[in-house]
Structure formats: C-alpha cells, structure tokens
Coordinates of C-alpha atoms in Angstrom, one line a residue:
Chain A
M29 CA 80.6 143.6 40.2
A30 CA 78.9 141.6 42.9
S31 CA 76.9 138.6 41.8
P32 CA 73.3 139.4 41.1
K33 CA 70.9 138.5 43.8
I34 CA 67.4 137.5 42.7
L35 CA 64.3 136.7 44.7
I36 CA 62.0 134.0 43.4
I37 CA 58.6 133.8 44.9
G38 CA 57.1 130.3 44.5
G39 CA 58.8 126.9 44.4
G40 CA 56.8 125.1 41.7
P41 CA 58.1 124.0 38.3
A42 CA 58.6 127.6 37.0
G43 CA 60.2 128.9 40.2
L44 CA 62.5 125.9 40.4
S45 CA 63.6 126.3 36.8
A46 CA 64.3 130.0 37.3
A47 CA 66.3 129.3 40.5
Q48 CA 68.3 126.6 38.8
D49 CA 69.2 128.9 35.8
I50 CA 70.1 131.8 38.0
T51 CA 72.5 129.8 40.1
D52 CA 74.0 128.1 37.0
A53 CA 74.7 131.5 35.6
G54 CA 76.6 132.5 38.7
G55 CA 73.8 134.4 40.3
E56 CA 72.4 134.1 43.8
A57 CA 68.9 132.9 44.1
I58 CA 66.6 133.1 47.0
L59 CA 63.7 130.8 46.6
V60 CA 60.6 131.5 48.9
E61 CA 58.0 128.8 49.1
Q62 CA 55.0 129.0 51.3
E63 CA 54.5 125.2 51.7
G64 CA 56.9 123.1 53.6
F65 CA 58.3 121.4 50.4
L66 CA 59.4 122.3 46.9
G67 CA 57.6 121.2 43.8
G68 CA 54.4 123.3 43.8
T69 CA 50.9 122.3 43.1
P70 CA 51.8 119.0 41.2
K71 CA 53.4 117.8 44.5
R72 CA 51.0 119.3 46.9
L73 CA 48.0 117.6 45.3
H74 CA 49.8 114.4 44.5
Y75 CA 49.4 114.3 40.8
S76 CA 49.9 111.0 39.2
L77 CA 51.3 110.7 35.7
L78 CA 52.0 113.8 33.6
A79 CA 50.7 114.2 30.0
P80 CA 51.8 113.4 27.4
D81 CA 54.6 111.1 28.1
L82 CA 52.8 109.6 31.1
K83 CA 55.8 110.0 33.3
P84 CA 55.3 110.1 37.1
V85 CA 55.5 113.6 38.7
E86 CA 58.5 112.5 40.8
E87 CA 60.4 111.5 37.7
V88 CA 59.9 115.0 36.1
L89 CA 60.2 117.2 39.2
D90 CA 62.5 115.5 41.6
P91 CA 65.7 115.9 39.5
L92 CA 64.9 119.6 39.2
I93 CA 64.3 119.9 43.0
D94 CA 67.5 118.0 43.7
S95 CA 69.6 120.1 41.4
V96 CA 68.2 123.4 42.8
Q97 CA 68.9 122.2 46.3
Q98 CA 72.5 121.2 45.4
S99 CA 73.2 124.3 43.3
G100 CA 73.6 126.6 46.3
A101 CA 70.3 128.4 45.9
R102 CA 68.8 129.5 49.2
C103 CA 65.5 127.6 49.4
M104 CA 63.2 128.9 52.2
T105 CA 60.2 126.6 52.6
G106 CA 57.4 127.4 54.8
A107 CA 58.1 131.1 54.3
K108 CA 56.3 134.0 52.9
V109 CA 57.3 137.4 51.4
E110 CA 55.8 140.0 53.7
S111 CA 56.7 143.1 52.0
V112 CA 58.7 144.4 49.0
N113 CA 60.1 148.0 48.8
S114 CA 61.8 149.1 45.7
G115 CA 64.7 151.6 46.1
R116 CA 67.4 153.1 44.1
N117 CA 69.5 149.9 44.1
G118 CA 66.9 147.2 43.8
F119 CA 64.4 145.9 46.3
T120 CA 64.4 145.4 50.1
V121 CA 62.2 142.4 50.9
T122 CA 61.0 141.1 54.3
I123 CA 60.6 137.3 54.5
S124 CA 58.9 135.6 57.4
G125 CA 59.2 132.0 58.2
G126 CA 59.8 129.7 61.1
G127 CA 58.7 132.4 63.5
K128 CA 61.2 135.0 62.5
K129 CA 61.6 137.7 60.0
V130 CA 64.6 138.4 57.7
E131 CA 65.4 141.3 55.6
E132 CA 67.2 140.9 52.2
K133 CA 68.3 143.3 49.6
V134 CA 67.8 141.9 46.1
D135 CA 68.4 143.1 42.6
A136 CA 65.3 141.7 40.9
V137 CA 62.2 139.6 41.6
V138 CA 60.8 136.6 39.8
V139 CA 57.1 135.9 40.4
A140 CA 56.2 132.2 40.0
T141 CA 53.2 132.0 42.3
G142 CA 51.1 129.6 40.1
F143 CA 47.5 128.7 39.9
A144 CA 44.7 127.1 41.9
H145 CA 42.1 124.5 40.7
W146 CA 38.7 126.1 40.3
D147 CA 36.4 125.1 43.2
P148 CA 33.6 122.9 41.7
H149 CA 31.3 123.6 44.7
K150 CA 30.3 126.7 42.8
K151 CA 28.8 124.8 40.1
Y152 CA 25.9 123.5 42.3
E153 CA 24.2 121.6 39.5
Y154 CA 27.0 119.0 39.4
A155 CA 26.4 118.3 43.1
Y156 CA 30.1 118.2 44.1
G157 CA 30.2 117.8 47.7
V158 CA 26.7 116.5 47.8
Y159 CA 27.1 113.1 46.0
P160 CA 30.4 111.6 47.0
D161 CA 30.9 109.9 43.7
V162 CA 31.2 113.3 42.0
I163 CA 34.8 114.2 42.3
D164 CA 37.2 116.6 40.6
F165 CA 40.6 116.4 39.0
K166 CA 42.7 116.7 42.2
D167 CA 40.6 114.1 44.0
F168 CA 41.0 111.6 41.1
E169 CA 44.8 112.3 40.8
K170 CA 45.1 111.5 44.4
M171 CA 43.1 108.3 43.8
L172 CA 45.4 107.3 40.9
S173 CA 48.5 108.1 42.9
D174 CA 47.3 105.8 45.6
G175 CA 46.5 103.2 42.9
N176 CA 43.0 102.7 44.3
I177 CA 40.1 103.5 42.0
V178 CA 36.9 102.9 44.0
R179 CA 33.7 104.8 44.4
P180 CA 34.0 107.1 47.4
S181 CA 30.4 106.3 48.3
N182 CA 30.7 102.5 48.9
G183 CA 34.3 101.6 48.3
Q184 CA 33.5 99.4 45.2
V185 CA 35.2 99.3 41.9
P186 CA 33.2 101.5 39.4
R187 CA 31.9 99.9 36.2
R188 CA 31.5 103.2 34.4
V189 CA 33.4 106.4 35.0
A190 CA 32.7 109.6 33.1
W191 CA 34.7 112.9 32.7
L192 CA 32.9 116.2 32.3
L193 CA 35.1 118.7 30.6
C194 CA 35.2 122.6 31.1
V195 CA 34.0 122.8 34.7
G196 CA 34.9 126.4 35.7
S197 CA 36.2 127.2 32.3
R198 CA 34.5 128.5 29.1
D199 CA 31.5 129.4 31.2
R200 CA 30.0 132.9 31.5
Q201 CA 27.8 131.8 34.4
V202 CA 30.9 131.4 36.7
G203 CA 32.8 134.4 35.0
K204 CA 35.4 132.2 33.5
F205 CA 35.7 133.0 29.8
Y206 CA 38.9 131.2 29.0
C207 CA 40.0 127.7 28.2
C208 CA 42.1 125.9 30.9
R209 CA 44.2 124.4 28.2
L210 CA 44.9 121.2 30.2
G211 CA 41.5 119.8 31.1
C212 CA 41.1 117.8 27.9
A213 CA 44.6 116.4 28.1
V214 CA 44.4 115.5 31.8
S215 CA 41.0 113.9 31.5
I216 CA 42.1 111.8 28.6
K217 CA 45.2 110.8 30.5
Q218 CA 43.2 109.9 33.5
A219 CA 40.9 107.8 31.4
M220 CA 43.8 106.0 29.8
E221 CA 45.3 105.3 33.1
V222 CA 42.0 103.8 34.3
R223 CA 41.7 101.6 31.3
R224 CA 45.3 100.4 31.7
I225 CA 44.8 99.6 35.4
N226 CA 41.5 98.0 34.9
P227 CA 40.1 97.4 31.3
A228 CA 36.8 96.3 32.8
I229 CA 36.0 99.9 33.7
D230 CA 34.3 101.7 30.9
T231 CA 35.3 105.4 30.4
Y232 CA 33.3 108.2 28.8
V233 CA 34.4 111.8 28.1
Y234 CA 31.5 114.4 27.8
Y235 CA 32.9 117.1 25.7
M236 CA 32.0 120.2 23.6
D237 CA 35.3 120.3 21.8
I238 CA 38.5 118.3 22.4
R239 CA 41.4 120.7 22.6
T240 CA 44.5 118.5 22.7
Y241 CA 46.6 120.9 20.7
G242 CA 49.9 120.1 19.0
F243 CA 51.3 116.6 19.7
W244 CA 48.8 115.9 22.3
E245 CA 46.4 115.1 19.5
D246 CA 47.8 111.7 18.6
K247 CA 49.7 111.1 21.8
L248 CA 46.6 111.4 24.0
Y249 CA 43.3 111.9 22.1
W250 CA 43.8 109.4 19.3
K251 CA 45.7 106.9 21.5
S252 CA 43.0 107.0 24.1
M253 CA 40.2 106.1 21.6
E254 CA 42.2 103.7 19.4
E255 CA 44.3 101.7 21.9
F256 CA 42.3 102.2 25.1
G257 CA 38.7 102.4 23.9
V258 CA 37.9 105.6 25.8
K259 CA 34.5 106.8 24.4
Y260 CA 33.6 110.4 23.6
I261 CA 30.1 111.8 24.0
R262 CA 29.4 115.2 22.5
G263 CA 27.3 117.2 25.0
R264 CA 27.8 119.1 28.2
I265 CA 26.2 117.6 31.2
G266 CA 23.5 119.9 32.5
S267 CA 23.1 118.4 35.9
I268 CA 23.9 115.3 37.9
N269 CA 21.2 113.4 39.8
R270 CA 21.1 110.2 41.8
G271 CA 19.4 107.2 40.4
E272 CA 17.5 104.6 42.4
D273 CA 20.3 102.2 42.9
G274 CA 22.7 104.9 44.1
R275 CA 24.4 105.4 40.8
L276 CA 24.6 108.8 39.3
I277 CA 22.4 110.0 36.4
A278 CA 24.1 112.4 34.1
M279 CA 21.5 114.6 32.5
A280 CA 22.9 115.6 29.2
E281 CA 22.0 116.0 25.5
D282 CA 23.7 113.6 23.3
T283 CA 24.1 116.1 20.4
I284 CA 25.1 113.5 17.9
L285 CA 22.0 111.4 18.6
Q286 CA 20.0 114.6 19.0
R287 CA 18.2 113.3 22.0
P288 CA 18.2 113.6 25.8
S289 CA 20.5 111.3 27.6
E290 CA 20.1 110.1 31.1
V291 CA 22.7 107.4 31.5
P292 CA 23.7 105.9 34.7
L293 CA 27.4 106.4 35.8
D294 CA 29.3 105.2 38.8
M295 CA 31.6 108.1 39.1
V296 CA 31.9 111.5 37.4
V297 CA 35.2 113.4 37.4
L298 CA 34.8 117.1 36.9
A299 CA 37.6 118.6 34.8
T300 CA 38.1 121.7 36.9
G301 CA 39.8 124.6 35.3
M302 CA 42.6 126.8 36.4
E303 CA 42.5 130.3 38.1
A304 CA 45.0 132.6 39.5
S305 CA 46.1 131.3 43.0
E306 CA 45.6 133.5 46.1
G307 CA 49.3 133.8 46.3
T308 CA 49.4 135.2 42.8
R309 CA 46.8 137.8 43.6
E310 CA 48.5 138.8 46.9
T311 CA 51.9 139.0 45.3
A312 CA 50.6 141.1 42.4
A313 CA 49.1 143.6 44.8
M314 CA 52.2 143.7 46.9
L315 CA 54.5 144.3 43.9
G316 CA 52.0 146.7 42.1
L317 CA 51.5 144.4 39.1
E318 CA 48.5 144.8 36.9
L319 CA 46.1 141.9 36.5
E320 CA 44.7 141.1 33.1
E321 CA 41.0 140.6 32.5
H322 CA 41.0 136.9 33.6
G323 CA 42.6 137.6 36.9
F324 CA 46.1 136.6 36.1
V325 CA 49.3 138.7 36.1
K326 CA 49.5 140.9 33.0
P327 CA 52.8 140.5 31.2
L328 CA 54.3 143.7 29.6
E329 CA 53.5 142.3 26.1
S330 CA 51.8 139.0 26.0
D331 CA 53.2 138.2 22.6
S332 CA 56.7 139.5 22.6
M333 CA 57.5 140.0 26.2
P334 CA 55.7 137.3 28.1
V335 CA 57.9 137.2 31.2
S336 CA 58.4 140.9 31.7
T337 CA 56.1 143.2 33.7
A338 CA 55.4 146.9 33.8
V339 CA 57.3 147.1 37.0
P340 CA 61.1 147.4 36.3
G341 CA 63.0 144.5 37.9
V342 CA 60.0 142.3 38.3
F343 CA 59.6 139.3 36.1
V344 CA 56.8 136.6 36.0
C345 CA 56.6 133.1 34.8
G346 CA 54.5 129.9 34.9
T347 CA 50.9 129.7 35.6
A348 CA 50.8 133.1 37.3
T349 CA 50.2 134.6 33.8
G350 CA 47.7 132.1 32.7
P351 CA 46.9 128.3 32.3
K352 CA 50.0 126.5 31.2
A353 CA 51.5 122.9 31.1
I354 CA 54.4 121.9 33.2
P355 CA 56.9 121.9 30.3
D356 CA 55.8 125.5 29.4
S357 CA 56.2 126.6 33.0
I358 CA 59.7 125.2 33.2
T359 CA 60.7 127.0 29.9
E360 CA 59.2 130.3 31.1
G361 CA 61.1 129.9 34.4
S362 CA 64.4 129.8 32.4
A363 CA 63.2 132.7 30.3
A364 CA 62.4 134.8 33.4
A365 CA 65.8 133.9 34.9
I366 CA 67.8 135.2 31.9
K367 CA 65.6 138.4 31.6
A368 CA 66.2 139.0 35.4
L369 CA 70.0 138.5 35.0
N370 CA 70.2 140.7 32.0
Y371 CA 68.2 143.4 33.8
V372 CA 70.7 143.4 36.7
R373 CA 73.7 143.4 34.4
K374 CA 72.4 146.3 32.3
R375 CA 71.6 148.3 35.3
S376 CA 75.0 147.8 36.9
I377 CA 76.7 148.9 33.6
K378 CA 74.7 152.0 33.7
V379 CA 75.6 152.7 37.4
Q380 CA 79.3 152.1 36.5
A381 CA 79.1 154.5 33.6
R382 CA 77.5 157.2 35.7
A383 CA 80.2 156.8 38.4
Chain B
M17 CA 4.9 123.1 24.8
P18 CA 5.6 123.8 21.2
I19 CA 7.7 121.1 19.4
H20 CA 10.8 122.6 18.0
E21 CA 12.4 119.8 16.1
K22 CA 9.4 118.1 14.4
N23 CA 11.8 116.4 11.9
L24 CA 13.2 114.3 14.8
I25 CA 9.8 112.7 15.5
E26 CA 9.6 109.2 14.1
K27 CA 6.3 107.8 12.8
E28 CA 6.4 104.8 15.2
D29 CA 6.8 107.2 18.2
L30 CA 3.6 109.1 17.3
L31 CA 0.7 107.7 19.1
E32 CA -2.7 109.0 17.9
K33 CA -6.2 107.5 18.1
E34 CA -8.6 108.2 15.2
K35 CA -11.6 108.2 17.5
A36 CA -11.4 109.1 21.2
V37 CA -13.9 110.6 23.7
V38 CA -12.7 111.6 27.2
D39 CA -15.3 112.7 29.7
G40 CA -17.8 113.3 26.9
V41 CA -15.4 115.6 25.0
D42 CA -14.5 114.5 21.5
V43 CA -10.7 114.3 21.2
S44 CA -10.3 112.4 18.0
G45 CA -7.3 112.7 15.8
R46 CA -4.7 115.3 16.5
W47 CA -6.3 116.2 19.8
N48 CA -5.1 113.1 21.5
T49 CA -1.6 112.8 20.0
F50 CA 1.1 111.6 22.3
I51 CA 4.8 111.3 21.3
R52 CA 6.9 108.6 22.9
E53 CA 10.0 109.8 24.7
R54 CA 13.2 109.6 22.8
L55 CA 15.4 109.1 25.7
L56 CA 18.9 107.5 25.7
S57 CA 18.9 105.7 28.9
D58 CA 21.9 103.5 28.8
Y59 CA 25.1 102.4 26.9
H60 CA 25.8 98.8 26.0
E61 CA 29.5 98.3 25.9
D62 CA 29.4 94.7 24.7
F63 CA 28.2 95.7 21.2
V64 CA 31.4 97.6 20.2
E65 CA 33.5 94.9 21.7
E66 CA 31.9 92.3 19.5
V67 CA 32.3 94.5 16.4
K68 CA 36.0 95.0 17.4
S69 CA 36.5 91.3 17.7
L70 CA 35.7 90.5 14.1
P71 CA 38.3 90.8 11.5
G72 CA 38.3 94.3 10.1
G73 CA 36.2 95.6 12.9
R74 CA 39.2 96.8 15.1
T75 CA 39.1 100.4 13.8
V76 CA 35.5 101.0 15.0
T77 CA 36.7 102.9 18.0
N78 CA 39.0 105.2 15.9
C79 CA 35.9 107.1 14.7
W80 CA 35.5 110.8 15.9
Q81 CA 32.4 111.6 14.0
C82 CA 33.6 114.1 11.5
G83 CA 31.3 112.9 8.7
T84 CA 33.9 112.7 5.9
C85 CA 32.7 109.2 5.1
T86 CA 29.1 110.0 4.8
S87 CA 29.5 113.2 2.8
G88 CA 31.4 111.3 0.1
C89 CA 29.4 108.1 0.3
C90 CA 28.1 106.8 -3.1
L91 CA 24.8 105.6 -1.6
H92 CA 24.3 108.6 0.6
T93 CA 25.2 111.4 -1.8
D94 CA 25.1 110.1 -5.3
Y95 CA 22.4 107.6 -5.1
G96 CA 20.5 109.7 -2.6
L97 CA 19.9 107.1 0.0
R98 CA 20.1 109.6 2.9
E99 CA 19.3 107.0 5.6
F100 CA 22.7 105.3 4.7
N101 CA 24.9 107.2 7.0
P102 CA 28.1 105.3 8.0
R103 CA 29.2 107.9 10.5
Y104 CA 25.9 107.5 12.4
F105 CA 26.0 103.7 12.3
I106 CA 29.5 103.8 13.8
Y107 CA 28.4 106.1 16.6
L108 CA 25.4 103.8 17.4
A109 CA 27.7 100.9 17.5
Q110 CA 30.2 102.7 19.8
I111 CA 27.6 103.4 22.4
G112 CA 25.8 100.2 21.7
N113 CA 22.4 101.6 20.7
V114 CA 21.0 98.5 19.2
D115 CA 17.4 99.7 19.1
E116 CA 18.3 102.6 16.9
L117 CA 20.6 100.4 14.7
K118 CA 17.7 98.0 14.2
K119 CA 15.7 100.7 12.4
Y120 CA 18.4 100.7 9.8
G121 CA 18.5 96.9 9.5
D122 CA 17.4 97.1 5.8
V123 CA 19.8 100.0 5.0
I124 CA 23.2 99.0 6.5
W125 CA 23.7 96.0 4.2
R126 CA 23.4 98.2 1.1
C127 CA 26.9 99.4 1.1
I128 CA 28.4 98.7 -2.4
S129 CA 32.0 98.7 -1.1
C130 CA 33.4 101.4 -3.3
N131 CA 35.8 102.2 -0.4
K132 CA 35.8 105.9 -1.0
C133 CA 35.2 106.3 2.7
V134 CA 38.2 104.2 3.6
E135 CA 40.4 106.2 1.2
R136 CA 39.3 109.5 2.8
C137 CA 38.9 108.7 6.5
P138 CA 41.4 110.9 8.4
K139 CA 41.4 108.6 11.3
G140 CA 42.1 105.4 9.3
V141 CA 38.8 103.9 10.0
K142 CA 38.1 100.9 7.7
V143 CA 34.6 102.3 7.3
E144 CA 33.5 99.7 4.7
E145 CA 34.6 96.7 6.8
V146 CA 33.3 98.3 10.0
V147 CA 29.9 98.9 8.6
H148 CA 29.7 95.3 7.3
N149 CA 30.8 94.1 10.7
I150 CA 28.1 96.1 12.4
D151 CA 25.6 94.5 10.0
E152 CA 27.1 91.1 10.8
V153 CA 26.8 91.5 14.6
L154 CA 23.2 92.7 14.3
R155 CA 22.4 89.5 12.4
R156 CA 24.4 87.2 14.7
R157 CA 22.3 88.6 17.6
G158 CA 19.1 88.0 15.7
V159 CA 18.3 91.7 15.6
T160 CA 18.1 91.7 11.8
E161 CA 17.2 89.0 9.4
D162 CA 19.3 87.7 6.5
T163 CA 19.5 90.3 3.6
P164 CA 20.4 89.9 0.0
G165 CA 23.7 91.3 1.0
S166 CA 24.4 88.7 3.6
R167 CA 23.2 85.9 1.3
W168 CA 25.6 87.3 -1.4
D169 CA 28.5 87.1 1.1
R170 CA 27.5 83.5 2.0
T171 CA 27.3 82.5 -1.8
Y172 CA 30.6 84.2 -2.4
L173 CA 32.3 82.4 0.5
D174 CA 31.0 79.0 -0.5
N175 CA 32.1 79.6 -4.1
I176 CA 35.6 80.4 -3.2
M177 CA 35.9 77.8 -0.6
A178 CA 35.1 75.1 -3.1
T179 CA 38.4 75.3 -5.1
G180 CA 40.3 78.3 -3.7
V181 CA 39.7 80.2 -6.9
L182 CA 36.7 82.5 -7.5
D183 CA 34.4 81.2 -10.2
E184 CA 32.6 84.4 -11.3
L185 CA 30.2 82.7 -13.7
G186 CA 29.1 80.0 -11.2
L187 CA 28.8 82.8 -8.5
T188 CA 26.6 85.0 -10.6
L189 CA 24.4 82.2 -11.9
K190 CA 23.8 80.7 -8.4
Y191 CA 23.0 84.1 -6.8
V192 CA 20.7 85.2 -9.6
R193 CA 18.8 82.0 -9.7
A194 CA 18.3 82.1 -5.9
E195 CA 17.5 85.8 -5.5
K196 CA 15.8 86.5 -8.9
P197 CA 16.6 90.2 -9.0
E198 CA 14.2 92.0 -11.2
D199 CA 16.8 93.7 -13.4
F200 CA 18.6 90.5 -14.2
T201 CA 16.6 89.4 -17.3
R202 CA 18.0 86.8 -19.6
G203 CA 18.8 89.4 -22.2
F204 CA 20.5 91.6 -19.7
M205 CA 22.6 88.7 -18.5
A206 CA 23.6 87.7 -22.0
R207 CA 24.6 91.2 -23.0
M208 CA 26.6 91.5 -19.7
A209 CA 28.4 88.2 -20.3
V210 CA 29.5 89.2 -23.8
K211 CA 30.7 92.5 -22.5
I212 CA 32.7 91.2 -19.5
I213 CA 34.3 88.3 -21.4
R214 CA 35.3 90.7 -24.2
N215 CA 36.9 93.3 -21.9
G216 CA 38.6 90.6 -19.8
N217 CA 36.9 91.3 -16.5
I218 CA 35.9 87.7 -16.2
R219 CA 38.6 85.0 -16.2
T220 CA 36.7 81.8 -15.6
G221 CA 35.2 79.7 -18.3
P222 CA 33.4 76.4 -18.2
I223 CA 36.4 74.6 -16.7
R224 CA 37.1 75.4 -13.1
R225 CA 40.6 76.2 -12.0
R226 CA 41.9 75.0 -8.7
T227 CA 44.4 76.3 -6.2
R228 CA 47.3 73.9 -6.0
G229 CA 47.2 72.1 -2.6
W230 CA 43.9 73.5 -1.8
K231 CA 42.8 70.5 0.3
K232 CA 45.4 71.5 3.0
M233 CA 44.9 75.1 2.7
K234 CA 41.2 74.8 2.9
K235 CA 41.5 73.2 6.4
V236 CA 43.5 76.3 7.5
A237 CA 40.9 78.7 6.0
E238 CA 38.1 76.8 7.7
D239 CA 39.9 76.9 11.1
I240 CA 40.2 80.7 10.8
L241 CA 36.6 81.1 9.7
E242 CA 35.5 79.0 12.7
R243 CA 37.6 81.0 15.0
D244 CA 36.1 84.3 13.8
G245 CA 32.7 82.9 14.4
Y246 CA 31.7 82.3 10.8
A247 CA 30.0 79.0 10.4
S248 CA 32.5 77.0 8.3
A249 CA 31.8 76.6 4.7
K250 CA 31.8 72.8 4.6

C-alpha cells in the first residue's frame, strides 16, 4: 500500500499541526498556504504574547513551523488551490502558485482555512477609521509587538486606555449572534501587558460579561485585577466622541453606578470578534461543504465528530469551524490528521478486499 | 420626557422653587422642577492607590462586584441599614468617585467588624479592612470629619500603645466619658461589668499589665505607624 497522500489547505496553527502528524505517521502531506510564509493569522498580524501563559507567538509557533519544514512535508507558500475534483480513487487538485499550475492526486483533504477579524468599520458609532485613537485588536497587537504604545493621533504616551469588549460579536445589529470566545482573554492580556510595560497607564475594560472560561479565570481575569490593577466597568459603550482636548469621550452607562458615564480616554481598543475568513468560504464552496448558521464550516456532528464533514474524505479543523484558541486549533489539527489517515487506510482495505 | 427611574433621583439634585413667575405665568412648585445631571465625568485613579497603600487595603482591587458581602452584611441585612453597602463603597473607591463616597461619610464608619463578609468573599477581599481604609482615606483627605468610629480607633490605639497590653476597662471608661453614648447609663455599665468579669471576657483589673520590653517594641510600633501615615501615638 502506497503511503497516504493528504492535502492540507491553510498553514496556520491547525494546518501545521495536521501536516506534522500526517508526516510523523508516515503519510505524505502537501501544505498549501496563500501567504508567502507559514504560521497563519497570528504571524500575519504580528500578534504579541499569547494567552494565558503570555508566551511570544514565535516561541509557540516557530518550533511547529520548523518541525513541519524538516519533516518532509511539501509546503507550498504563496499558493492557492484552484479546483478539487473527487474521483473514484480520491481527489484531483489543481494548485497554482509562482506563476504555474500543478496537478496532484490526493487521498484526502484537510481544510484549515481559519478566520478573519471582524471589520470594525461596520460599527460606525465607534468611529474606527475616523478617530485615529480608536484602534482594534490587530492594531494594538502590532503596537505591542513593536513595543511602542503611543496614541496614533499625536505620538504621545496615553494616560488612560480602555478596551471595549464584544465588537462584532453578540450583536444582532451586525448579524453576529455568537461569542468570539477570545475577546475577553485577549483584551485582558493586552491590558496586563500595558500595565507591565508602563504602570503609569491606567487601563479600563468595558464589559457586559467577562467570559474567561476554564483556567483563564484566575490566570488572566483575576490576575489582571489583583496584580495589575486593571479596572472593569460594566456597561457597553454606545458611541465614541471626541472631547475638546482631543481625547476620546466614551458614551456609556455605568450600570453599577446606574448613571450615564462620559469619561475621557486617550485610546480605545475595540475587541473585534472572529468570522469565517474569505478563504474558508471559498474553500467550502469549492469542496461542497455546508456552512452552519454563523457562516463557518459545518462539521458532520459538532459534538461527536467535530473534524469530519458531510463530504467523504474531507476533514476540517481550527477556526474554520468556529472561534477557537490556538491550543484548540493545534489539537484539532492533530485530530483531523488521524481521521484523514484512518479514512485512507479503511478505504484501501476495502479496495483490496474487493480486488 | 418621562422619568423612568425616580428612585435614582436624590433630594439634593432636585431643584424646585416654591414661588416662581416666568413671563407672567405662575410656575410655582412642581412646574419649575429641575433635576441636576447625574453624570459620571471622570475617574480618579489616585484614590484607589491611596487605599491600596494602607495596611489591609491591598485587596481593594480584587473586588468584582458580586454582592456577596452586602447580602450577608449585619448592618445592611439584619440591622436594616440599607445605605451600608460595602460592595458599592469598594466600587466607588475603585473608580475614585469621591463625591459619591462623601454622601456616605456618616454610614461607612458604622461597620461593626463582624467579618462575615471577609469569610464569604469569593475573591478574598478583606472587605472589613478595605471599607475601614476607604473611611480612613476620606478622613485624611478632609472629605469627611472625625466620627465616633475613628475616635474609637484612636482611643484604642492610644490605649494599647501605652503598655502594649489592652486595658479594656480603661478603654471603655475613657471612650464612654468622652462620647457619652445615650445607652451607656451607669446602671447599664455596672450590669455589663459584672457580666463580663464573671464570664471571663475581660481580663484586666485595676492593676495594668505591661508587655515585657515594651519600651523597645514601642519604638518599632511607632515607626511602622508613622510609615503607614498614622500620626504616632506618643
């Protein structure tokens, strides 16, 4: 029996993990990544530290990338899957990249096409793109990675930074009914980083609920308030205006004080949610995968078969099926790898029995 | 516009003239009512830092506003002093809303230190100490005046600093003489004295005991008190 050949679409944490496990198990992995590098969104947007252990992205993902590259997996960066045709003996795929097209025959496909940050321009009342001091997650992660926390409007160190949770999540007005799962943790992590870098900057988190589930509760939420003095204000900011001195005025209701609150802030970070990436939607259409009601890929059974799909031979992992943290994506990548390998093995046994 | 939350309007925010005539129209009483805006316009970060700097005040930032302390509070629940809300005091301290805290100046000091809140707090806030520290900071800043509570603390400190051993009899007599609480009549005091001497809750008699080597230790205690901003008890 020839070694199973499996196509992985997407080179983020989930895809890398799948590629590593497939090659480790003696399979042949073809990893297709549209960007010119591996590592996915965390690398592309220059994330800083990762929750909850506050390790730098490089420390978490670089060993994974290195081991995939050394494992013998075929990594095609700057490439795109043009078409997939399923036949009697697996799939025939066309991959374009570097100005040429190649055709490959593979036994199974693992979809690891990931997510995109929700575009905060759509929430006009927060004036993202109007006031330079209103920024979002990815802008602030970049700022932290560069180690330079300054107000984009005037280049000065802010005195007071606030985070606004649930921007583009849990919001009927923008059609996002789900929780992004990470907004709380990432906001709190960013606030802690700010306080560690410069304790003179005061940090406030405007929340409806704090959803730091599991061990993130004490590792992030409790730690942030107890050790770093991050303050929490219960109330969702309704709109952001500009004050006389160029500072931002967050119009909110302080629901504990039960009164309107118009407090001046120097910077507001919008905790933008997650949605299915364009790549996820395109790939799902190409492979004939069903999307669930929130726009992500629908697993065969979300409870018992989270990495299988209704299309035989196609598996899905990571944030393509919904908001997820990096460790969960890595775990799912491994799960999709073993499911794909088992699919190929079972099918070849069947073919042999028939012969 | 109709007012939905009338319960939130405070008396001092209600502006109303008994007699008023505008352009020849009589608008006396309710017709000229104005309600002052209840806007939170800024945070004051220095307040919580000051509370935190006092001994026992460190846990003020642990609070996440669940209300466990208030719902079990002796004063709030059993005694029915609904204005005494430790959860709320801590929040006001966290955001540094001194104006609002000032309104409770005559309430905050009334904690009787039963420590039920400290036992129950899921976040490990030393509620009793924190609330006392909020009261202390308000007084240090001149926001509130001395209270019977703060005078008790002072008398207590002076008493224990004298010999290193608490003299309950002297403490009670001194405080009662100075404050003259209504309930503490001579008869009441005598009955109480018999009771607590009999059940052993009071250990001091006419002769004052001393801590051995107190002169040296007193110096250390005074240094610590001075460092923490309490005028030393010399």
